[in-house]
Structure formats: structure tokens, C-alpha cells
Coordinates of N, CA, C and O in Angstrom, one line a residue:
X1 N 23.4 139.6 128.2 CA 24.4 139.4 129.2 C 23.8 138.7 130.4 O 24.5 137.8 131.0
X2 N 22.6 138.9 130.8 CA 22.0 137.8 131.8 C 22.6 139.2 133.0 O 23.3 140.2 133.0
X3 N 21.6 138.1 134.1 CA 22.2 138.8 135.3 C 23.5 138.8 136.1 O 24.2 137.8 135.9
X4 N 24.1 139.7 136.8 CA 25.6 139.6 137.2 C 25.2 139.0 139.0 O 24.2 139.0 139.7
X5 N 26.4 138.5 139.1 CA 26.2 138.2 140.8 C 27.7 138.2 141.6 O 28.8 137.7 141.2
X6 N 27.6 138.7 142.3 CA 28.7 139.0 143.2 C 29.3 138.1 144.4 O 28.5 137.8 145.2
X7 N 30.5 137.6 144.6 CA 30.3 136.7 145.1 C 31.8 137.2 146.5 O 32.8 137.5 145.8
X8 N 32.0 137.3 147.6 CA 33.2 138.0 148.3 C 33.2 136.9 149.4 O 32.4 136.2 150.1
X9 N 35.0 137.2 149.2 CA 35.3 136.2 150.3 C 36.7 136.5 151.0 O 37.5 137.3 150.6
X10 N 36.9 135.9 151.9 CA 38.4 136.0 152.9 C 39.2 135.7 152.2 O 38.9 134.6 151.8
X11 N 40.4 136.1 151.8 CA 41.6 135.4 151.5 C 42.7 134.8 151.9 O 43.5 134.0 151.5
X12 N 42.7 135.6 153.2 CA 43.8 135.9 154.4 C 43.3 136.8 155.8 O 42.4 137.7 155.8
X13 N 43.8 136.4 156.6 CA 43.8 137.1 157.4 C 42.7 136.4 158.4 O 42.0 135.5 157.9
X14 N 42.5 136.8 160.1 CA 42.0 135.4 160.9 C 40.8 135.7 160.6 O 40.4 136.7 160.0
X15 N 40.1 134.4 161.1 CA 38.6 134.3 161.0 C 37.8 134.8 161.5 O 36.6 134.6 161.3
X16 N 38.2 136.3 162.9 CA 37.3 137.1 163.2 C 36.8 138.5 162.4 O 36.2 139.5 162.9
X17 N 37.1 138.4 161.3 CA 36.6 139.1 160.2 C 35.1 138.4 159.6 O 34.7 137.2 159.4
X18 N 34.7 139.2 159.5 CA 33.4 138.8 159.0 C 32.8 140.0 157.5 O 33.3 141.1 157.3
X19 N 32.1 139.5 157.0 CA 31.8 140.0 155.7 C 30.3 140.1 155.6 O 29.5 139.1 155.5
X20 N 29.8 141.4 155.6 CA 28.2 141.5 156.1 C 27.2 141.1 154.6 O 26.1 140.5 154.8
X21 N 27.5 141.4 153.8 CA 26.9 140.9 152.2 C 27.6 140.5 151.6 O 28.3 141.2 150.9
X22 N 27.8 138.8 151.5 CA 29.0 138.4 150.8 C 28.4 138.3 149.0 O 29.2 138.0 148.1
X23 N 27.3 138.5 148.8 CA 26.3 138.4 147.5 C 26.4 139.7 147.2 O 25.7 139.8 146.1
X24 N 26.9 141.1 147.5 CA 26.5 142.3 146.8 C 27.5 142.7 146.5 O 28.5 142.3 146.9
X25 N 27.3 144.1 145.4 CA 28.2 145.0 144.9 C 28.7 145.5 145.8 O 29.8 145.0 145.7
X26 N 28.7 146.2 146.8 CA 28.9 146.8 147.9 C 28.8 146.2 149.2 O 27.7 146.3 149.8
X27 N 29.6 145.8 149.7 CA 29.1 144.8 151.1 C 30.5 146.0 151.9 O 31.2 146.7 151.3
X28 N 30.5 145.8 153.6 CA 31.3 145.8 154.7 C 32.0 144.6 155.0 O 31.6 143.5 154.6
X29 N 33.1 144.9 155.7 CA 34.0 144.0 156.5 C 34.0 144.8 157.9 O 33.7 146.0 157.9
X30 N 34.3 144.1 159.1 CA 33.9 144.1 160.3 C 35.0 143.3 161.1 O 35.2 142.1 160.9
X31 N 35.5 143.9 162.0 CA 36.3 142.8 162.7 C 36.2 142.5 164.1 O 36.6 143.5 164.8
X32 N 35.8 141.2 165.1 CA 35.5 141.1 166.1 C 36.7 141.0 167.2 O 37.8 140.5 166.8
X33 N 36.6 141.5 168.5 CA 37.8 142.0 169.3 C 39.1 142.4 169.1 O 40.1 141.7 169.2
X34 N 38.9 143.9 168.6 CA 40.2 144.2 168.3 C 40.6 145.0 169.3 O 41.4 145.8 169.1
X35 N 40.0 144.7 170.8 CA 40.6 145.5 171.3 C 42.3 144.8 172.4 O 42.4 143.7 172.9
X36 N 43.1 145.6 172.4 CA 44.6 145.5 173.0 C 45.2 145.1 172.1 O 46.3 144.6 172.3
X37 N 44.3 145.0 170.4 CA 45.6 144.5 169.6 C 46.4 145.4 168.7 O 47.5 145.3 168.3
X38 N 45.4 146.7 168.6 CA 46.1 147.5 167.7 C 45.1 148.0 166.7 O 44.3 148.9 166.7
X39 N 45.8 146.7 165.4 CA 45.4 147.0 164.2 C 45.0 145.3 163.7 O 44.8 144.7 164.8
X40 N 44.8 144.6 162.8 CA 44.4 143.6 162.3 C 44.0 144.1 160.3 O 43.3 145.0 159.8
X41 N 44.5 143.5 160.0 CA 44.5 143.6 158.1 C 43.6 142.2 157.4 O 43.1 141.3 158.1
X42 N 43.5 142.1 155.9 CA 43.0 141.2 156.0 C 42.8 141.4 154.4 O 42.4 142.6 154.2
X43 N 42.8 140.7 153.3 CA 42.3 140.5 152.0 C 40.9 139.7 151.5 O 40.7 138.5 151.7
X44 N 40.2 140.3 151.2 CA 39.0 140.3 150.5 C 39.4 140.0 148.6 O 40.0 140.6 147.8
X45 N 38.6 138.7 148.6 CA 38.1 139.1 146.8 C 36.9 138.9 146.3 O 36.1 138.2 146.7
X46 N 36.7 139.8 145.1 CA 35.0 139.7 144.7 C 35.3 138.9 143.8 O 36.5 138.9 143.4
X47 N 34.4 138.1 143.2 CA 34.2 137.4 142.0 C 32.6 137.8 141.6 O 31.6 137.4 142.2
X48 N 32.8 138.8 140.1 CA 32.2 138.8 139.1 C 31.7 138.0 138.3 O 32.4 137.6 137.4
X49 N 30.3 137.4 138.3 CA 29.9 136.6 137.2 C 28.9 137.0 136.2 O 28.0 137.6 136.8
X50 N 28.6 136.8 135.0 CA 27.5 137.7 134.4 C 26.9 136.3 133.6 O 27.5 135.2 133.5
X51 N 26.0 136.6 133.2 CA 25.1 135.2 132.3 C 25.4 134.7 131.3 O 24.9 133.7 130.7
X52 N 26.4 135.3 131.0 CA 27.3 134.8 129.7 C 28.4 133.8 130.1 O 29.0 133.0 129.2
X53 N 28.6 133.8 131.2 CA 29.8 133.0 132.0 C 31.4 133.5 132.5 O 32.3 133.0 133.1
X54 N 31.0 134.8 132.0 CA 32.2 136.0 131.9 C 32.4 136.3 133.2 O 31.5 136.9 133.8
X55 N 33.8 135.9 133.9 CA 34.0 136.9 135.0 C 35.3 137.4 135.3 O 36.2 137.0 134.6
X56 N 35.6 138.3 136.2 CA 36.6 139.1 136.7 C 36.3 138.8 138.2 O 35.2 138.3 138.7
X57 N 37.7 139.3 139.3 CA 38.2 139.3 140.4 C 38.7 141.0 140.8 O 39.3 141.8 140.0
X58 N 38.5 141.2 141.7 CA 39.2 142.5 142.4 C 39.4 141.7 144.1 O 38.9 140.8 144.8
X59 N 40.6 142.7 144.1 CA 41.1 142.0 145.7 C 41.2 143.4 146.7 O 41.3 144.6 146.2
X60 N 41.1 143.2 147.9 CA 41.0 144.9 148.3 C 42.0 144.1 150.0 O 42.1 142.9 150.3
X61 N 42.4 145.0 150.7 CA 42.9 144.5 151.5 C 41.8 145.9 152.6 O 41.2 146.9 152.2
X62 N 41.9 145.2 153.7 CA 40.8 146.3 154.6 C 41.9 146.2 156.2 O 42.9 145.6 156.4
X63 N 41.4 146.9 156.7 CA 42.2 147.1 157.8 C 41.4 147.8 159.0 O 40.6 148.7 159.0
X64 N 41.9 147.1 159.8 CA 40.7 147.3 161.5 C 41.8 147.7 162.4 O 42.7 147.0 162.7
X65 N 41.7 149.2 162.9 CA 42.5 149.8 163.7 C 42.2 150.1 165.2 O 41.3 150.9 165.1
X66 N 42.4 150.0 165.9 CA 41.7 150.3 167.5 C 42.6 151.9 167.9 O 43.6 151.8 168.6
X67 N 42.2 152.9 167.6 CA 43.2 154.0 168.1 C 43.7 154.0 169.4 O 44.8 154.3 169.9
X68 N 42.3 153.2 170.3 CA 42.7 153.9 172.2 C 43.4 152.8 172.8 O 43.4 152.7 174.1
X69 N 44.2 151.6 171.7 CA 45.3 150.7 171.9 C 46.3 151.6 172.4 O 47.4 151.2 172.7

């Protein structure tokens, strides 16, 4: 099967999202000044590749909330 590699990216949502390990299984999303807006959303997808050429997608939507809005 060869090695797998992970590959995560923005799909939507603005560009003060950032993505802290766009190469791993497990990475964070992070979102810069959210403050007096609320909330802010935003879709993520991973892309799966393995050495065989085989891959899959998952999509996750994340969400950045400021309570003391």
C-alpha cells in the first residue's frame, strides 16, 4: 500500500481561518479576530492518498464562537 499522506484544506468560509497541520491525520482549525462577531463557520476537506494511488475525501465543517459577544 505504500505510505498514506494527508492533505487539508479550506473550502469555504474567509481567509482568517487557518489550518495548523495541513499534512496530518489530526490537524486544528483556528480562527483570527473573532471578536464582536459572534460566531464564524467554515468547511475543511482532507484528502487521502495511499501508494497505490487510492484516495478518499472527508469534509468537516468547524465553527468559531466568541461567547462574551
Amino acid at each position: 500500500v505504500g505510505a498514506v499522506t494527508y492533505a487539508w484544506t479550506r473550502i469555504s468560509g474567509v481567509s482568517r481561518w487557518a489550518i495548523e497541520r495541513p499534512p496530518s491525520a489530526r490537524t486544528r482549525f483556528s480562527f483570527a479576530a473573532l471578536a464582536g462577531e459572534g460566531f464564524a463557520t467554515a468547511d475543511f476537506q482532507c484528502v487521502v492518498r495511499d501508494g497505490a494511488g487510492r484516495q478518499v475525501t472527508a469534509t468537516v465543517t468547524a465553527i468559531a464562537s466568541n461567547y462574551g459577544a
